[in-house]
mmCIF file of C-alpha atoms in Angstrom:
data_model
loop_
_atom_site.group_PDB
_atom_site.id
_atom_site.type_symbol
_atom_site.label_atom_id
_atom_site.label_comp_id
_atom_site.label_asym_id
_atom_site.label_seq_id
_atom_site.Cartn_x
_atom_site.Cartn_y
_atom_site.Cartn_z
ATOM 1 C CA MET A 1499 -25.658 -12.636 26.733
ATOM 2 C CA SER A 1500 -24.029 -11.472 23.482
ATOM 3 C CA THR A 1501 -26.217 -9.949 20.813
ATOM 4 C CA LEU A 1502 -26.191 -11.172 17.218
ATOM 5 C CA LEU A 1503 -24.202 -8.093 16.199
ATOM 6 C CA GLU A 1504 -21.594 -8.713 18.889
ATOM 7 C CA LYS A 1505 -21.191 -12.336 17.793
ATOM 8 C CA LYS A 1506 -20.807 -11.306 14.164
ATOM 9 C CA GLU A 1507 -18.291 -8.627 15.110
ATOM 10 C CA ILE A 1508 -16.182 -11.209 16.932
ATOM 11 C CA GLU A 1509 -16.397 -13.618 13.981
ATOM 12 C CA PHE A 1510 -15.388 -10.877 11.545
ATOM 13 C CA THR A 1511 -12.520 -9.667 13.726
ATOM 14 C CA ASN A 1512 -11.155 -13.198 14.110
ATOM 15 C CA ALA A 1513 -11.347 -13.809 10.351
ATOM 16 C CA PHE A 1514 -9.727 -10.456 9.633
ATOM 17 C CA ASN A 1515 -6.887 -11.131 12.047
ATOM 18 C CA SER A 1516 -6.208 -14.588 10.632
ATOM 19 C CA ASN A 1517 -5.808 -13.041 7.172
ATOM 20 C CA ARG A 1518 -3.634 -10.084 8.163
ATOM 21 C CA ALA A 1519 -0.543 -11.681 6.666
ATOM 22 C CA THR A 1520 -2.185 -11.762 3.251
ATOM 23 C CA LEU A 1521 -3.413 -8.191 3.589
ATOM 24 C CA ALA A 1522 0.082 -7.027 4.570
ATOM 25 C CA GLY A 1523 1.284 -8.227 1.179
ATOM 26 C CA PHE A 1524 0.060 -4.955 -0.336
ATOM 27 C CA ALA A 1525 3.203 -3.276 0.998
ATOM 28 C CA ASN A 1526 5.349 -5.410 -1.324
ATOM 29 C CA CYS A 1527 3.332 -4.830 -4.488
ATOM 30 C CA ALA A 1528 4.927 -2.952 -7.376
ATOM 31 C CA SER A 1529 1.861 -2.545 -9.610
ATOM 32 C CA ARG A 1530 -1.923 -2.263 -9.500
ATOM 33 C CA GLU A 1531 -2.178 -5.774 -10.951
ATOM 34 C CA GLU A 1532 -0.160 -7.192 -8.064
ATOM 35 C CA LEU A 1533 -2.280 -5.206 -5.629
ATOM 36 C CA HIS A 1534 -5.442 -6.748 -7.056
ATOM 37 C CA VAL A 1535 -4.018 -10.230 -6.578
ATOM 38 C CA VAL A 1536 -3.399 -9.463 -2.906
ATOM 39 C CA ARG A 1537 -6.834 -7.845 -2.584
ATOM 40 C CA ASP A 1538 -8.646 -10.842 -4.010
ATOM 41 C CA GLY A 1539 -6.504 -13.233 -1.986
ATOM 42 C CA PHE A 1540 -7.500 -11.341 1.153
ATOM 43 C CA PHE A 1541 -11.165 -11.402 0.190
ATOM 44 C CA LEU A 1542 -10.953 -15.121 -0.573
ATOM 45 C CA GLY A 1543 -9.383 -15.793 2.807
ATOM 46 C CA LEU A 1544 -12.102 -13.840 4.612
ATOM 47 C CA ALA A 1545 -14.884 -15.475 2.624
ATOM 48 C CA SER A 1546 -13.521 -18.944 3.330
ATOM 49 C CA GLU A 1547 -14.147 -18.300 7.012
ATOM 50 C CA LEU A 1548 -17.189 -16.034 6.943
ATOM 51 C CA CYS A 1549 -19.047 -17.380 3.899
ATOM 52 C CA PRO A 1550 -18.057 -21.077 3.712
ATOM 53 C CA ILE A 1551 -21.092 -22.133 1.678
ATOM 54 C CA GLU A 1552 -20.589 -19.444 -0.988
ATOM 55 C CA ALA A 1553 -16.878 -20.233 -1.072
ATOM 56 C CA VAL A 1554 -17.353 -23.913 -1.972
ATOM 57 C CA PRO A 1555 -17.647 -23.523 -5.786
ATOM 58 C CA VAL A 1556 -14.693 -21.130 -5.781
ATOM 59 C CA LYS A 1557 -12.500 -23.588 -3.901
ATOM 60 C CA GLN A 1558 -13.603 -26.406 -6.188
ATOM 61 C CA LYS A 1559 -12.560 -24.380 -9.234
ATOM 62 C CA ILE A 1560 -9.155 -23.714 -7.683
ATOM 63 C CA VAL A 1561 -8.577 -27.401 -6.979
ATOM 64 C CA GLN A 1562 -9.691 -28.431 -10.467
ATOM 65 C CA ASP A 1563 -7.333 -25.948 -12.129
ATOM 66 C CA MET A 1564 -4.419 -26.911 -9.915
ATOM 67 C CA VAL A 1565 -4.849 -30.578 -10.729
ATOM 68 C CA ALA A 1566 -5.134 -29.865 -14.464
ATOM 69 C CA ALA A 1567 -2.106 -27.567 -14.537
ATOM 70 C CA GLN A 1568 -0.119 -29.599 -12.014
ATOM 71 C CA SER A 1569 1.171 -26.348 -10.591
ATOM 72 C CA GLY A 1570 0.087 -23.783 -8.092
ATOM 73 C CA GLY A 1571 1.200 -20.515 -6.577
ATOM 74 C CA PHE A 1572 -0.699 -17.641 -5.010
ATOM 75 C CA LYS A 1573 -1.268 -15.726 -8.241
ATOM 76 C CA LYS A 1574 -2.489 -18.835 -10.051
ATOM 77 C CA THR A 1575 -4.840 -19.601 -7.173
ATOM 78 C CA ILE A 1576 -6.426 -16.158 -7.407
ATOM 79 C CA GLU A 1577 -6.694 -16.301 -11.185
ATOM 80 C CA SER A 1578 -8.589 -19.579 -10.894
ATOM 81 C CA ALA A 1579 -10.806 -18.230 -8.127
ATOM 82 C CA ARG A 1580 -11.848 -15.249 -10.247
ATOM 83 C CA LEU A 1581 -12.992 -17.577 -13.030
ATOM 84 C CA ALA A 1582 -15.241 -19.602 -10.743
ATOM 85 C CA ASN A 1583 -18.986 -19.288 -11.327
ATOM 86 C CA GLY A 1584 -19.475 -18.503 -7.671
ATOM 87 C CA TRP A 1585 -16.826 -15.763 -7.369
ATOM 88 C CA ASP A 1586 -19.195 -12.777 -7.617
ATOM 89 C CA ALA A 1587 -21.789 -14.372 -5.338
ATOM 90 C CA MET A 1588 -19.096 -15.119 -2.764
ATOM 91 C CA LEU A 1589 -17.877 -11.517 -2.792
ATOM 92 C CA GLU A 1590 -21.425 -10.210 -2.511
ATOM 93 C CA ALA A 1591 -22.006 -12.383 0.558
ATOM 94 C CA LEU A 1592 -18.707 -11.294 2.080
ATOM 95 C CA PHE A 1593 -19.327 -7.583 1.558
ATOM 96 C CA SER A 1594 -22.807 -7.954 3.029
ATOM 97 C CA LYS A 1595 -21.469 -9.593 6.198
ATOM 98 C CA ALA A 1596 -18.770 -6.945 6.496
ATOM 99 C CA LEU A 1597 -21.288 -4.114 6.191
ATOM 100 C CA PHE A 1598 -23.443 -5.759 8.845
ATOM 101 C CA VAL A 1599 -20.637 -5.148 11.348
ATOM 102 C CA GLY A 1600 -19.900 -1.663 10.025
ATOM 103 C CA THR A 1601 -16.985 -2.409 7.707
ATOM 104 C CA ASP A 1602 -16.829 -1.335 4.064
ATOM 105 C CA LEU A 1603 -14.157 -3.691 2.739
ATOM 106 C CA GLN A 1604 -14.072 -2.156 -0.718
ATOM 107 C CA SER A 1605 -13.488 1.380 0.570
ATOM 108 C CA MET A 1606 -10.926 0.122 3.080
ATOM 109 C CA TRP A 1607 -8.990 -1.642 0.352
ATOM 110 C CA LEU A 1608 -9.246 1.311 -2.031
ATOM 111 C CA GLY A 1609 -7.498 3.494 0.550
ATOM 112 C CA LEU A 1610 -4.626 1.011 0.801
ATOM 113 C CA GLU A 1611 -4.389 0.591 -2.956
ATOM 114 C CA GLU A 1612 -4.365 4.283 -3.785
ATOM 115 C CA GLY A 1613 -1.869 4.956 -1.013
ATOM 116 C CA ARG A 1614 0.476 2.284 -2.344
ATOM 117 C CA ILE A 1615 0.203 3.548 -5.940
ATOM 118 C CA GLU A 1616 0.841 7.103 -4.743
ATOM 119 C CA TRP A 1617 3.954 5.923 -2.894
ATOM 120 C CA LEU A 1618 5.275 3.949 -5.869
ATOM 121 C CA THR A 1619 4.741 6.940 -8.151
ATOM 122 C CA ALA A 1620 6.533 9.306 -5.765
ATOM 123 C CA VAL A 1621 9.491 6.967 -5.235
ATOM 124 C CA SER A 1622 9.811 6.392 -8.967
ATOM 125 C CA ALA A 1623 9.796 10.139 -9.634
ATOM 126 C CA ALA A 1624 12.567 10.616 -7.051
ATOM 127 C CA HIS A 1625 14.746 7.825 -8.430
ATOM 128 C CA ASN A 1626 17.078 10.005 -10.507
ATOM 129 C CA ILE A 1627 17.954 12.302 -7.640
ATOM 130 C CA LYS A 1628 18.474 9.248 -5.419
ATOM 131 C CA VAL A 1629 21.087 7.971 -7.889
ATOM 132 C CA VAL A 1630 22.821 11.364 -7.953
ATOM 133 C CA LEU A 1631 22.880 11.561 -4.162
ATOM 134 C CA LYS A 1632 24.130 7.999 -3.718
ATOM 135 C CA THR A 1633 26.947 8.560 -6.191
ATOM 136 C CA ALA A 1634 27.981 11.803 -4.479
ATOM 137 C CA VAL A 1635 27.970 10.240 -1.001
ATOM 138 C CA GLU A 1636 30.019 7.247 -2.128
ATOM 139 C CA LYS A 1637 32.497 9.538 -3.902
ATOM 140 C CA ASP A 1638 32.994 11.589 -0.741
ATOM 141 C CA GLY A 1639 33.549 8.566 1.475
ATOM 142 C CA GLY A 1640 30.035 8.094 2.818
ATOM 143 C CA SER A 1641 30.284 9.933 6.157
ATOM 144 C CA VAL A 1642 27.341 9.834 8.550
ATOM 145 C CA GLY A 1643 26.708 13.539 8.018
ATOM 146 C CA ASP A 1644 26.715 13.305 4.235
ATOM 147 C CA THR A 1645 24.453 10.277 4.323
ATOM 148 C CA SER A 1646 22.008 12.062 6.625
ATOM 149 C CA ASP A 1647 21.981 15.148 4.378
ATOM 150 C CA ALA A 1648 21.401 13.001 1.304
ATOM 151 C CA MET A 1649 18.536 11.180 2.999
ATOM 152 C CA MET A 1650 16.820 14.493 3.744
ATOM 153 C CA VAL A 1651 17.045 15.623 0.143
ATOM 154 C CA TRP A 1652 15.766 12.249 -1.087
ATOM 155 C CA ILE A 1653 12.840 12.313 1.343
ATOM 156 C CA TYR A 1654 11.984 15.827 0.173
ATOM 157 C CA ALA A 1655 12.174 14.640 -3.454
ATOM 158 C CA ILE A 1656 9.640 11.930 -2.639
ATOM 159 C CA CYS A 1657 7.348 14.330 -0.800
ATOM 160 C CA ILE A 1658 7.140 16.847 -3.645
ATOM 161 C CA ASN A 1659 5.537 14.083 -5.682
ATOM 162 C CA VAL A 1660 2.810 13.464 -3.114
ATOM 163 C CA PRO A 1661 -0.042 15.917 -3.910
ATOM 164 C CA ARG A 1662 -1.346 16.124 -0.342
ATOM 165 C CA LEU A 1663 2.069 17.335 0.875
ATOM 166 C CA LYS A 1664 2.263 20.268 -1.524
ATOM 167 C CA LYS A 1665 1.765 22.945 1.145
ATOM 168 C CA GLU A 1666 4.394 21.443 3.476
ATOM 169 C CA CYS A 1667 6.907 21.121 0.631
ATOM 170 C CA GLU A 1668 6.382 24.726 -0.409
ATOM 171 C CA ALA A 1669 6.963 25.860 3.183
ATOM 172 C CA TRP A 1670 10.207 23.891 3.389
ATOM 173 C CA ALA A 1671 11.417 25.130 -0.002
ATOM 174 C CA THR A 1672 10.867 28.719 1.123
ATOM 175 C CA LEU A 1673 12.576 28.132 4.456
ATOM 176 C CA VAL A 1674 15.791 26.760 2.931
ATOM 177 C CA GLY A 1675 15.818 29.302 0.102
ATOM 178 C CA MET A 1676 15.299 26.797 -2.667
ATOM 179 C CA LYS A 1677 15.447 28.467 -6.079
ATOM 180 C CA ASN A 1678 13.190 25.859 -7.666
ATOM 181 C CA PRO A 1679 11.108 23.582 -5.403
ATOM 182 C CA MET A 1680 11.444 20.823 -7.995
ATOM 183 C CA GLU A 1681 15.249 21.044 -7.956
ATOM 184 C CA PRO A 1682 16.378 20.738 -4.310
ATOM 185 C CA LEU A 1683 20.060 20.449 -5.233
ATOM 186 C CA ASN A 1684 20.066 23.746 -7.118
ATOM 187 C CA GLY A 1685 21.576 26.206 -4.645
ATOM 188 C CA TYR A 1686 21.594 23.569 -1.899
ATOM 189 C CA ASP A 1687 22.891 24.772 1.490
ATOM 190 C CA SER A 1688 23.289 21.972 4.039
ATOM 191 C CA GLU A 1689 23.309 24.462 6.938
ATOM 192 C CA LYS A 1690 19.698 25.384 6.202
ATOM 193 C CA TRP A 1691 18.534 21.767 5.918
ATOM 194 C CA ASP A 1692 18.124 21.212 9.628
ATOM 195 C CA PRO A 1693 15.800 18.290 10.495
ATOM 196 C CA ARG A 1694 15.156 19.828 13.898
ATOM 197 C CA LYS A 1695 13.128 22.636 12.343
ATOM 198 C CA LYS A 1696 9.381 22.271 12.828
ATOM 199 C CA GLU A 1697 8.755 22.714 9.108
ATOM 200 C CA TRP A 1698 10.606 19.468 8.481
#
């Protein structure tokens, strides 16, 4: 016979899995605001299944606003949900049920959010060198070798903007004889940029 914990774990897992598509939306977000819309949409989806009673006033608020505005959309839905009187109580109930089965939803989400923001920041910082590389490759005819070399430099440019990869980037910069770790094209030697090397 299943214990109460086992039953709750199954219920939570099923709810989590049915809302994976919403959670996966974080990978398409371009700002913290967009991330928070996905986060709250995910929480709303979970609560609708795990905390149906607490979710009632939130759903009612959403319906009322949709009817009044005669328009919908995911973002609008979440904005309405946040304004509902029962929003905080619903989240509190959801977090409590998650903790009961050993899941800290807020910490889990924070890891995804910070990781996405870190990625966006790194890619943005590497944008200029990406433009330079793309222009150079296109000018030279875009051979497979040139494209591969350019990709390596661009990946490195992203990595140097990820704090946790500082040690690995320094090791690579030393290995290829980079004059300035922040300027990978300065003194660039394609022969040294071998992706088969363990440092890469």
